[in-house]
Amino acid sequence: MPRTVLETELKNLKSEVLELGQRVGEAMLNSIEALKHRDVEAARKIMEDDKKINEARFEIERATLIVIATQQPLAHDLRLLASILDIAGELERMGDYAKGIAKINILMGDKPLLKPLIDLPRMAEIATDMLRQSLVAFNNDDAETARQIPQRDEEVDALYNQIYRELITFMIQDPKTIDQANYLLWAAHNVERMADRVTNICERVIFTATGEIVELA
Amino acid sequence: MQPQLNITEPTRAAATATDLKMETRGLSVYYKNFRAIKEINLPVYENRVLAIIGPSGCGKSTLLRALNRMNDLVPGARVEGEVLLDGENIYAPGQDVVDIRRRVGMVFQRPNPFPMSVYDNVAFGPRLLGIRKKSVLDEIVERSLRAAALWEHVQDKLGQSGMALSGGQQQRLCIARAIAMEPEVILMDEPTSALDPMATLTIEDLIQRLKENFTIVIVTHNMQQAARISDFTAFLSMDEDRAGYLVEFGPTVEVFTNPKEKLTEDYITGRFG
């Protein structure tokens, strides 16, 4: 009793999730790059592209529901499909964070950055790399790797705290910088949230592989 | 208006074990030299639905029929091990087979009403037990037909032949006939495989209601059906010597979402064989 149709559908859905993840990761890195260079045009494009991310997420949802309705998946197959619904949602929200950073870039108008961005791009690189690793673990059904990835969230949190302290110092020293500093703080917050959502993906990977529902720190 | 939550019967939680109604211990059934099932240890919990699933020829029906000594009727059939009903081995010397089959009733794959009226079909068993009084029989017939969700459809045509009913109604008549004997356990051998989808769902719905008063063991080829209606699932497979054995037993929601054995996973996800 082979399940050719079901297996093809699962494979297709998995690659759609990977593709969506790839796009989201790029959107995040691009939004930071655009902010770094105060490139408002690039920021507009990122906001526009977010629509495609949302569409891809809904397409994955639609296809997943069809597979559930027509193929009656059970056990690992069923857990995988439930996780795909969840992960697609997480990815879409990460896309919104990238879009949020692009919007901040536009809102900042023609004001220059308070200082060159160094920690923020570093944060985004780590968060994006965590995302990439989580998607590899998802693709390989690898619960062990999924358990390790969230440990890197500490690096992200440490950088966020550093940025936070720095920006508060700016604001105390010169209240005229409050607007600008606040914008940057929001951008950093978005990146920090993205890394948190990678943890959620890792939890789903573990659930798919083992049936175990865990809460990773 | 306040939104109202009407959750009467939560199906999300794994079924909990109740008292053991039946239990097989090291049960093997032989047909002459062929061992059809081997060393099966299986609990049957009271007021729960147990589904037995597995590939063709793995001994599901043999196991089911061993639970009320139906195999006694097969020449050359022999049993090793024990089948306990309320703690007593039904294969122990001196056990009354007729009484065991009254306590453990059976419904078959194809509806098999007797060629007589609806009323007589249901009254058949009680009459065999010596009940003659019309008022008592009337009461048993109505109660049994009600329990089988058939009363409303046949109360005006109790004298009509049972064979004239639709397939789904015939099967419910057979269930009513089993209920009339006031069994404690009802065995069902693929009770919906000869029925259309609507009749199937009606029987499934009925099974859910019957478990309030009876313990039910059902053999089904339809895994989705097992998932829909049972509290516990037993998965049987065949060994190299073609003897059926128990691979996995557990609450249905666990067996179908996260089976412990790879064999079970392969079977329920359709990757068996």
Short mmCIF file of C-alpha atoms in Angstrom, two decimals:
data_model
loop_
_atom_site.label_atom_id
_atom_site.label_comp_id
_atom_site.label_asym_id
_atom_site.label_seq_id
_atom_site.Cartn_x
_atom_site.Cartn_y
_atom_site.Cartn_z
CA MET A 1 0.00 0.00 0.00
CA PRO A 2 2.16 2.90 -1.15
CA ARG A 3 0.98 6.45 -0.53
CA THR A 4 2.38 8.12 -3.63
CA VAL A 5 -0.08 11.01 -3.67
CA LEU A 6 0.24 11.73 0.03
CA GLU A 7 4.01 11.54 -0.06
CA THR A 8 4.26 13.84 -3.06
CA GLU A 9 1.96 16.34 -1.38
CA LEU A 10 3.97 16.26 1.85
CA LYS A 11 7.19 16.78 -0.07
CA ASN A 12 5.72 19.70 -1.99
CA LEU A 13 4.37 21.31 1.17
CA LYS A 14 7.71 20.95 2.91
CA SER A 15 9.53 22.66 0.07
CA GLU A 16 6.94 25.43 0.03
CA VAL A 17 7.60 26.00 3.72
CA LEU A 18 11.35 26.08 3.08
CA GLU A 19 10.84 28.56 0.26
CA LEU A 20 8.66 30.78 2.44
CA GLY A 21 11.29 30.60 5.18
CA GLN A 22 14.00 31.58 2.72
CA ARG A 23 11.98 34.62 1.64
CA VAL A 24 11.31 35.68 5.20
CA GLY A 25 14.98 35.40 6.11
CA GLU A 26 15.93 37.52 3.12
CA ALA A 27 13.24 40.10 3.94
CA MET A 28 14.67 40.43 7.46
CA LEU A 29 18.28 40.85 6.28
CA ASN A 30 17.20 43.26 3.53
CA SER A 31 15.16 45.37 5.93
CA ILE A 32 18.17 45.80 8.22
CA GLU A 33 20.47 46.49 5.27
CA ALA A 34 18.04 49.14 4.00
CA LEU A 35 17.87 50.68 7.48
CA LYS A 36 21.65 50.68 7.75
CA HIS A 37 21.92 52.67 4.52
CA ARG A 38 18.72 54.62 5.08
CA ASP A 39 17.50 53.30 1.75
CA VAL A 40 13.82 54.22 1.70
CA GLU A 41 13.24 52.83 -1.79
CA ALA A 42 14.43 49.40 -0.72
CA ALA A 43 12.20 49.68 2.37
CA ARG A 44 9.14 50.32 0.17
CA LYS A 45 9.95 47.25 -1.89
CA ILE A 46 10.20 45.10 1.28
CA MET A 47 6.78 46.32 2.39
CA GLU A 48 5.36 45.50 -1.01
CA ASP A 49 6.98 42.04 -1.05
CA ASP A 50 5.40 41.20 2.31
CA LYS A 51 2.11 40.71 0.46
CA LYS A 52 3.69 37.81 -1.42
CA ILE A 53 4.81 36.29 1.87
CA ASN A 54 1.25 36.50 3.20
CA GLU A 55 -0.11 34.95 0.01
CA ALA A 56 2.39 32.10 0.19
CA ARG A 57 1.33 31.43 3.78
CA PHE A 58 -2.36 31.24 2.83
CA GLU A 59 -1.54 29.01 -0.12
CA ILE A 60 0.28 26.60 2.23
CA GLU A 61 -2.71 26.62 4.57
CA ARG A 62 -5.12 25.94 1.75
CA ALA A 63 -3.03 23.09 0.35
CA THR A 64 -2.55 21.57 3.82
CA LEU A 65 -6.28 21.53 4.49
CA ILE A 66 -6.88 19.84 1.16
CA VAL A 67 -4.33 17.14 1.98
CA ILE A 68 -5.97 16.57 5.37
CA ALA A 69 -9.42 16.41 3.82
CA THR A 70 -8.53 14.14 0.93
CA GLN A 71 -5.73 11.92 2.23
CA GLN A 72 -6.81 11.22 5.82
CA PRO A 73 -3.28 11.47 7.21
CA LEU A 74 -2.48 9.95 10.59
CA ALA A 75 0.37 9.71 13.07
CA HIS A 76 3.60 11.32 11.80
CA ASP A 77 1.92 12.56 8.61
CA LEU A 78 -0.82 14.24 10.62
CA ARG A 79 1.64 15.81 13.07
CA LEU A 80 3.69 17.11 10.15
CA LEU A 81 0.67 18.76 8.55
CA ALA A 82 -0.43 20.32 11.85
CA SER A 83 3.10 21.66 12.26
CA ILE A 84 3.16 23.02 8.73
CA LEU A 85 0.04 25.08 9.47
CA ASP A 86 1.72 26.43 12.57
CA ILE A 87 5.14 27.06 11.04
CA ALA A 88 3.64 28.85 8.03
CA GLY A 89 1.94 31.19 10.52
CA GLU A 90 5.16 31.79 12.42
CA LEU A 91 6.98 32.60 9.20
CA GLU A 92 4.33 35.04 8.12
CA ARG A 93 4.63 36.88 11.43
CA MET A 94 8.41 37.01 11.00
CA GLY A 95 7.76 38.56 7.61
CA ASP A 96 5.67 41.19 9.40
CA TYR A 97 8.65 42.01 11.62
CA ALA A 98 10.78 42.64 8.52
CA LYS A 99 7.98 44.76 7.13
CA GLY A 100 7.83 46.62 10.46
CA ILE A 101 11.51 47.47 10.23
CA ALA A 102 11.00 48.70 6.65
CA LYS A 103 8.15 50.88 7.89
CA ILE A 104 10.36 52.32 10.65
CA ASN A 105 12.91 53.14 7.97
CA ILE A 106 10.26 55.11 6.06
CA LEU A 107 8.93 56.82 9.20
CA MET A 108 12.41 58.02 10.14
CA GLY A 109 12.22 60.29 7.09
CA ASP A 110 15.44 62.02 6.12
CA LYS A 111 16.95 62.04 9.58
CA PRO A 112 20.33 60.31 9.73
CA LEU A 113 20.98 57.37 12.06
CA LEU A 114 22.08 58.20 15.60
CA LYS A 115 25.12 56.07 15.01
CA PRO A 116 26.27 53.47 12.50
CA LEU A 117 24.39 50.20 12.97
CA ILE A 118 26.64 47.36 14.14
CA ASP A 119 24.87 45.31 16.81
CA LEU A 120 21.51 45.34 15.06
CA PRO A 121 22.80 43.73 11.83
CA ARG A 122 24.67 41.20 13.98
CA MET A 123 21.43 40.37 15.79
CA ALA A 124 19.58 39.97 12.51
CA GLU A 125 22.31 37.68 11.16
CA ILE A 126 22.08 35.39 14.18
CA ALA A 127 18.28 35.35 14.14
CA THR A 128 18.23 34.61 10.41
CA ASP A 129 20.81 31.89 10.82
CA MET A 130 18.73 30.36 13.61
CA LEU A 131 15.76 30.42 11.25
CA ARG A 132 17.79 28.72 8.53
CA GLN A 133 18.93 26.00 10.95
CA SER A 134 15.41 25.44 12.22
CA LEU A 135 14.18 24.94 8.68
CA VAL A 136 16.96 22.45 7.97
CA ALA A 137 15.91 20.58 11.14
CA PHE A 138 12.30 20.74 9.96
CA ASN A 139 13.28 19.35 6.57
CA ASN A 140 15.31 16.53 8.14
CA ASP A 141 12.76 15.75 10.85
CA ASP A 142 15.64 16.31 13.25
CA ALA A 143 14.42 16.78 16.83
CA GLU A 144 17.94 16.75 18.29
CA THR A 145 19.12 19.77 16.32
CA ALA A 146 15.80 21.50 17.00
CA ARG A 147 16.51 21.21 20.74
CA GLN A 148 19.90 22.92 20.34
CA ILE A 149 18.97 25.91 18.17
CA PRO A 150 17.03 27.98 20.76
CA GLN A 151 20.16 28.15 22.94
CA ARG A 152 21.46 30.79 20.53
CA ASP A 153 18.56 33.01 21.53
CA GLU A 154 20.75 34.08 24.46
CA GLU A 155 23.17 35.79 22.06
CA VAL A 156 20.27 37.63 20.48
CA ASP A 157 18.91 38.69 23.86
CA ALA A 158 22.35 39.87 24.98
CA LEU A 159 22.71 42.04 21.89
CA TYR A 160 19.22 43.40 22.38
CA ASN A 161 20.02 44.38 25.96
CA GLN A 162 23.19 46.08 24.80
CA ILE A 163 21.33 48.05 22.14
CA TYR A 164 18.64 48.93 24.67
CA ARG A 165 21.15 50.33 27.18
CA GLU A 166 22.96 52.27 24.49
CA LEU A 167 19.80 53.86 23.14
CA ILE A 168 18.56 54.75 26.64
CA THR A 169 21.88 56.51 27.20
CA PHE A 170 21.34 58.51 24.01
CA MET A 171 17.87 59.51 25.13
CA ILE A 172 19.04 60.59 28.60
CA GLN A 173 21.90 62.60 27.24
CA ASP A 174 19.85 64.34 24.59
CA PRO A 175 16.05 64.18 24.68
CA LYS A 176 15.96 65.38 21.07
CA THR A 177 17.11 61.87 20.09
CA ILE A 178 14.13 60.18 21.72
CA ASP A 179 12.20 59.72 18.46
CA GLN A 180 15.16 58.30 16.56
CA ALA A 181 16.26 56.10 19.43
CA ASN A 182 12.76 54.79 19.87
CA TYR A 183 12.53 53.81 16.23
CA LEU A 184 15.76 51.86 16.50
CA LEU A 185 14.60 50.23 19.70
CA TRP A 186 11.50 49.00 17.89
CA ALA A 187 13.61 47.64 15.07
CA ALA A 188 15.74 45.74 17.57
CA HIS A 189 12.63 44.51 19.31
CA ASN A 190 11.34 43.10 16.02
CA VAL A 191 14.53 41.14 15.48
CA GLU A 192 14.40 39.85 19.02
CA ARG A 193 10.82 38.64 18.48
CA MET A 194 11.86 36.89 15.30
CA ALA A 195 14.39 34.78 17.19
CA ASP A 196 11.68 33.91 19.73
CA ARG A 197 9.51 32.62 16.93
CA VAL A 198 12.34 30.41 15.70
CA THR A 199 11.99 28.67 19.06
CA ASN A 200 8.34 28.02 18.27
CA ILE A 201 9.34 26.43 14.97
CA CYS A 202 11.84 24.22 16.80
CA GLU A 203 9.08 23.09 19.17
CA ARG A 204 6.97 22.11 16.16
CA VAL A 205 9.88 20.17 14.65
CA ILE A 206 10.22 18.18 17.87
CA PHE A 207 6.47 17.57 17.95
CA THR A 208 6.49 16.33 14.36
CA ALA A 209 9.40 13.98 14.95
CA THR A 210 8.44 12.62 18.36
CA GLY A 211 4.83 13.53 19.16
CA GLU A 212 6.16 15.28 22.24
CA ILE A 213 4.97 18.80 23.01
CA VAL A 214 7.78 20.73 24.65
CA GLU A 215 8.27 24.33 25.67
CA LEU A 216 11.82 25.39 24.87
CA ALA A 217 13.24 28.25 26.90
CA MET B 1 -26.51 37.01 24.03
CA GLN B 2 -23.88 35.08 25.91
CA PRO B 3 -21.99 32.59 23.80
CA GLN B 4 -22.70 29.13 25.13
CA LEU B 5 -20.33 26.24 25.23
CA ASN B 6 -22.09 22.96 24.92
CA ILE B 7 -19.41 20.36 25.27
CA THR B 8 -21.21 17.21 26.26
CA GLU B 9 -18.75 14.54 25.34
CA PRO B 10 -15.16 15.58 24.99
CA THR B 11 -13.41 13.36 22.50
CA ARG B 12 -10.03 15.06 22.67
CA ALA B 13 -8.77 13.31 25.76
CA ALA B 14 -7.41 9.81 25.66
CA ALA B 15 -9.95 7.32 26.99
CA THR B 16 -9.42 6.26 30.55
CA ALA B 17 -9.30 2.64 31.57
CA THR B 18 -12.32 1.41 33.51
CA ASP B 19 -12.84 -1.95 35.23
CA LEU B 20 -11.78 -4.93 33.18
CA LYS B 21 -14.87 -6.47 31.64
CA MET B 22 -12.96 -9.07 29.70
CA GLU B 23 -9.34 -10.01 29.29
CA THR B 24 -7.41 -12.48 27.17
CA ARG B 25 -4.35 -14.08 28.71
CA GLY B 26 -1.85 -15.84 26.50
CA LEU B 27 -4.67 -16.58 24.09
CA SER B 28 -3.81 -18.73 21.08
CA VAL B 29 -6.36 -20.20 18.69
CA TYR B 30 -5.53 -23.14 16.44
CA TYR B 31 -7.42 -24.45 13.46
CA LYS B 32 -6.09 -28.01 13.40
CA ASN B 33 -2.30 -27.49 13.13
CA PHE B 34 -2.46 -23.87 12.04
CA ARG B 35 -2.07 -21.30 14.75
CA ALA B 36 -4.31 -18.38 13.76
CA ILE B 37 -3.49 -16.09 16.68
CA LYS B 38 -0.79 -16.41 19.27
CA GLU B 39 -0.36 -15.45 22.88
CA ILE B 40 -2.61 -12.44 22.90
CA ASN B 41 -2.94 -10.46 26.11
CA LEU B 42 -5.68 -7.93 25.64
CA PRO B 43 -7.78 -5.97 28.13
CA VAL B 44 -11.40 -5.09 27.34
CA TYR B 45 -12.59 -2.23 29.51
CA GLU B 46 -16.17 -1.90 30.68
CA ASN B 47 -18.41 0.60 28.87
CA ARG B 48 -15.70 1.33 26.36
CA VAL B 49 -15.42 0.62 22.66
CA LEU B 50 -12.42 -1.46 21.71
CA ALA B 51 -11.51 -1.57 18.03
CA ILE B 52 -9.44 -4.40 16.64
CA ILE B 53 -7.62 -3.43 13.47
CA GLY B 54 -5.04 -5.11 11.29
CA PRO B 55 -4.39 -6.44 7.80
CA SER B 56 -6.46 -9.20 6.25
CA GLY B 57 -5.73 -12.62 7.65
CA CYS B 58 -4.12 -11.39 10.87
CA GLY B 59 -6.72 -13.11 13.03
CA LYS B 60 -8.99 -10.19 14.01
CA SER B 61 -12.18 -12.18 13.54
CA THR B 62 -10.66 -15.26 15.15
CA LEU B 63 -9.81 -13.18 18.21
CA LEU B 64 -13.29 -11.65 18.28
CA ARG B 65 -14.98 -15.02 17.96
CA ALA B 66 -12.83 -16.43 20.74
CA LEU B 67 -14.41 -13.88 23.09
CA ASN B 68 -17.76 -15.72 23.11
CA ARG B 69 -16.58 -19.19 22.11
CA MET B 70 -17.95 -18.85 18.59
CA ASN B 71 -14.90 -20.82 17.40
CA ASP B 72 -16.24 -23.86 19.24
CA LEU B 73 -18.48 -24.30 16.21
CA VAL B 74 -15.50 -24.60 13.83
CA PRO B 75 -14.32 -28.21 13.49
CA GLY B 76 -10.70 -28.63 14.56
CA ALA B 77 -10.58 -25.30 16.41
CA ARG B 78 -8.71 -25.35 19.70
CA VAL B 79 -7.87 -22.67 22.24
CA GLU B 80 -4.87 -22.18 24.53
CA GLY B 81 -4.73 -19.58 27.24
CA GLU B 82 -7.64 -17.89 28.93
CA VAL B 83 -10.47 -15.51 28.16
CA LEU B 84 -11.77 -13.92 31.31
CA LEU B 85 -15.28 -12.51 31.61
CA ASP B 86 -15.66 -10.67 34.90
CA GLY B 87 -12.57 -12.54 36.04
CA GLU B 88 -13.79 -16.01 35.14
CA ASN B 89 -12.29 -18.09 32.36
CA ILE B 90 -15.04 -18.78 29.82
CA TYR B 91 -13.11 -21.82 28.58
CA ALA B 92 -12.93 -23.42 32.02
CA PRO B 93 -14.59 -26.83 32.26
CA GLY B 94 -18.22 -26.64 33.25
CA GLN B 95 -18.87 -23.21 31.73
CA ASP B 96 -22.28 -22.89 30.11
CA VAL B 97 -21.62 -21.87 26.49
CA VAL B 98 -25.20 -20.76 25.94
CA ASP B 99 -25.01 -18.44 28.93
CA ILE B 100 -21.65 -17.06 27.78
CA ARG B 101 -23.10 -16.26 24.36
CA ARG B 102 -26.06 -14.59 26.02
CA ARG B 103 -23.73 -12.40 28.07
CA VAL B 104 -21.42 -11.76 25.11
CA GLY B 105 -23.59 -11.09 22.05
CA MET B 106 -22.52 -10.77 18.47
CA VAL B 107 -23.42 -8.72 15.40
CA PHE B 108 -22.12 -9.84 12.03
CA GLN B 109 -20.82 -8.23 8.89
CA ARG B 110 -23.91 -8.75 6.77
CA PRO B 111 -27.23 -7.92 8.37
CA ASN B 112 -28.87 -11.32 8.86
CA PRO B 113 -32.43 -10.81 10.06
CA PHE B 114 -34.39 -14.01 10.36
CA PRO B 115 -37.12 -14.45 7.73
CA MET B 116 -39.83 -13.41 10.15
CA SER B 117 -41.43 -10.22 11.41
CA VAL B 118 -39.51 -7.39 13.03
CA TYR B 119 -41.19 -8.25 16.33
CA ASP B 120 -40.37 -11.95 16.12
CA ASN B 121 -36.77 -11.21 15.21
CA VAL B 122 -36.27 -9.29 18.44
CA ALA B 123 -38.42 -11.65 20.55
CA PHE B 124 -36.61 -14.71 19.17
CA GLY B 125 -33.89 -14.88 21.80
CA PRO B 126 -36.08 -14.07 24.82
CA ARG B 127 -38.53 -16.77 23.68
CA LEU B 128 -35.67 -19.26 23.53
CA LEU B 129 -34.93 -18.33 27.12
CA GLY B 130 -38.52 -19.34 27.94
CA ILE B 131 -40.20 -15.96 28.11
CA ARG B 132 -43.76 -16.42 26.86
CA LYS B 133 -45.76 -13.61 28.44
CA LYS B 134 -46.82 -11.14 25.76
CA SER B 135 -46.56 -8.04 27.93
CA VAL B 136 -42.98 -8.95 28.90
CA LEU B 137 -42.02 -9.67 25.30
CA ASP B 138 -43.66 -6.40 24.16
CA GLU B 139 -41.61 -4.52 26.68
CA ILE B 140 -38.35 -6.22 25.66
CA VAL B 141 -39.03 -5.63 21.95
CA GLU B 142 -39.75 -1.94 22.43
CA ARG B 143 -36.81 -1.36 24.75
CA SER B 144 -34.40 -3.19 22.42
CA LEU B 145 -35.63 -1.41 19.30
CA ARG B 146 -35.40 1.92 21.08
CA ALA B 147 -31.85 1.15 22.19
CA ALA B 148 -30.98 0.30 18.58
CA ALA B 149 -32.47 3.63 17.38
CA LEU B 150 -35.01 1.75 15.28
CA TRP B 151 -38.24 2.01 17.28
CA GLU B 152 -39.44 5.23 15.64
CA HIS B 153 -39.03 3.70 12.20
CA VAL B 154 -40.73 0.37 12.85
CA GLN B 155 -43.22 0.86 15.67
CA ASP B 156 -46.08 0.89 13.15
CA LYS B 157 -44.83 -2.11 11.19
CA LEU B 158 -43.70 -4.58 13.79
CA GLY B 159 -45.53 -7.32 11.91
CA GLN B 160 -43.69 -6.58 8.69
CA SER B 161 -40.84 -8.87 7.61
CA GLY B 162 -37.43 -7.88 8.93
CA MET B 163 -36.08 -8.62 5.46
CA ALA B 164 -38.13 -5.70 4.08
CA LEU B 165 -36.11 -3.09 5.97
CA SER B 166 -33.24 -1.14 4.42
CA GLY B 167 -29.69 -2.47 4.93
CA GLY B 168 -28.89 -0.03 7.73
CA GLN B 169 -32.21 -0.73 9.43
CA GLN B 170 -31.66 -4.49 9.09
CA GLN B 171 -28.31 -4.10 10.84
CA ARG B 172 -29.95 -2.09 13.62
CA LEU B 173 -32.56 -4.83 13.87
CA CYS B 174 -29.75 -7.33 14.37
CA ILE B 175 -28.30 -5.08 17.05
CA ALA B 176 -31.76 -4.89 18.69
CA ARG B 177 -31.92 -8.68 18.51
CA ALA B 178 -28.58 -8.90 20.30
CA ILE B 179 -29.65 -6.31 22.89
CA ALA B 180 -32.87 -8.23 23.63
CA MET B 181 -30.75 -10.92 25.26
CA GLU B 182 -29.49 -8.30 27.71
CA PRO B 183 -25.86 -8.99 26.98
CA GLU B 184 -23.01 -7.34 28.84
CA VAL B 185 -20.62 -7.28 25.92
CA ILE B 186 -21.48 -6.87 22.23
CA LEU B 187 -19.01 -8.14 19.65
CA MET B 188 -19.27 -6.62 16.18
CA ASP B 189 -17.52 -8.10 13.19
CA GLU B 190 -17.25 -5.35 10.58
CA PRO B 191 -20.84 -4.31 11.22
CA THR B 192 -20.90 -1.57 8.57
CA SER B 193 -18.87 -3.04 5.74
CA ALA B 194 -22.03 -3.97 3.83
CA LEU B 195 -23.70 -0.60 4.44
CA ASP B 196 -23.77 2.71 2.57
CA PRO B 197 -22.07 5.77 4.12
CA MET B 198 -25.20 7.23 5.73
CA ALA B 199 -26.23 3.90 7.26
CA THR B 200 -22.62 3.48 8.41
CA LEU B 201 -22.68 6.80 10.26
CA THR B 202 -26.01 5.89 11.88
CA ILE B 203 -24.54 2.65 13.21
CA GLU B 204 -21.42 4.48 14.39
CA ASP B 205 -23.59 6.98 16.21
CA LEU B 206 -25.53 4.12 17.74
CA ILE B 207 -22.33 2.45 18.94
CA GLN B 208 -21.43 5.63 20.82
CA ARG B 209 -24.75 5.47 22.64
CA LEU B 210 -24.63 1.74 23.27
CA LYS B 211 -21.40 1.96 25.18
CA GLU B 212 -23.21 3.66 28.04
CA ASN B 213 -24.84 0.32 28.81
CA PHE B 214 -22.63 -2.23 27.11
CA THR B 215 -19.02 -3.01 26.49
CA ILE B 216 -18.27 -3.14 22.78
CA VAL B 217 -15.56 -4.87 20.81
CA ILE B 218 -15.54 -4.14 17.10
CA VAL B 219 -13.44 -5.53 14.28
CA THR B 220 -13.14 -3.09 11.43
CA HIS B 221 -11.20 -2.82 8.20
CA ASN B 222 -11.91 0.87 8.16
CA MET B 223 -9.24 2.65 10.12
CA GLN B 224 -11.04 5.96 10.01
CA GLN B 225 -14.00 4.21 11.57
CA ALA B 226 -11.84 2.80 14.34
CA ALA B 227 -10.49 6.31 14.91
CA ARG B 228 -13.99 7.81 14.97
CA ILE B 229 -15.77 5.42 17.29
CA SER B 230 -13.37 3.57 19.56
CA ASP B 231 -11.87 4.43 22.92
CA PHE B 232 -9.12 1.85 22.69
CA THR B 233 -7.45 0.28 19.70
CA ALA B 234 -5.67 -3.03 19.36
CA PHE B 235 -3.49 -3.49 16.30
CA LEU B 236 -2.81 -7.04 15.20
CA SER B 237 -0.31 -8.14 12.62
CA MET B 238 0.90 -11.40 11.19
CA ASP B 239 4.15 -13.06 12.07
CA GLU B 240 6.31 -15.03 9.64
CA ASP B 241 4.45 -18.20 10.62
CA ARG B 242 1.23 -16.31 9.63
CA ALA B 243 0.00 -16.34 13.21
CA GLY B 244 -1.68 -13.09 14.26
CA TYR B 245 -0.22 -11.31 17.28
CA LEU B 246 -0.89 -8.12 19.16
CA VAL B 247 1.52 -5.39 18.05
CA GLU B 248 0.11 -2.50 20.03
CA PHE B 249 -2.75 -1.67 22.34
CA GLY B 250 -3.59 1.79 23.66
CA PRO B 251 -6.05 4.65 23.81
CA THR B 252 -7.27 5.30 20.28
CA VAL B 253 -6.22 8.95 20.22
CA GLU B 254 -2.66 7.91 21.03
CA VAL B 255 -2.52 4.99 18.62
CA PHE B 256 -3.69 7.24 15.79
CA THR B 257 -1.63 10.32 16.53
CA ASN B 258 1.54 8.88 17.99
CA PRO B 259 1.78 5.09 17.81
CA LYS B 260 4.60 3.51 19.75
CA GLU B 261 5.44 0.80 17.24
CA LYS B 262 6.77 1.40 13.75
CA LEU B 263 4.60 -1.45 12.45
CA THR B 264 1.52 0.36 13.71
CA GLU B 265 2.66 3.63 12.17
CA ASP B 266 3.26 1.94 8.83
CA TYR B 267 -0.13 0.29 8.90
CA ILE B 268 -2.28 3.24 9.94
CA THR B 269 -0.52 5.63 7.58
CA GLY B 270 -1.08 3.22 4.73
CA ARG B 271 2.54 2.26 4.16
CA PHE B 272 2.13 -1.34 5.18
CA GLY B 273 3.42 -4.23 3.12
#
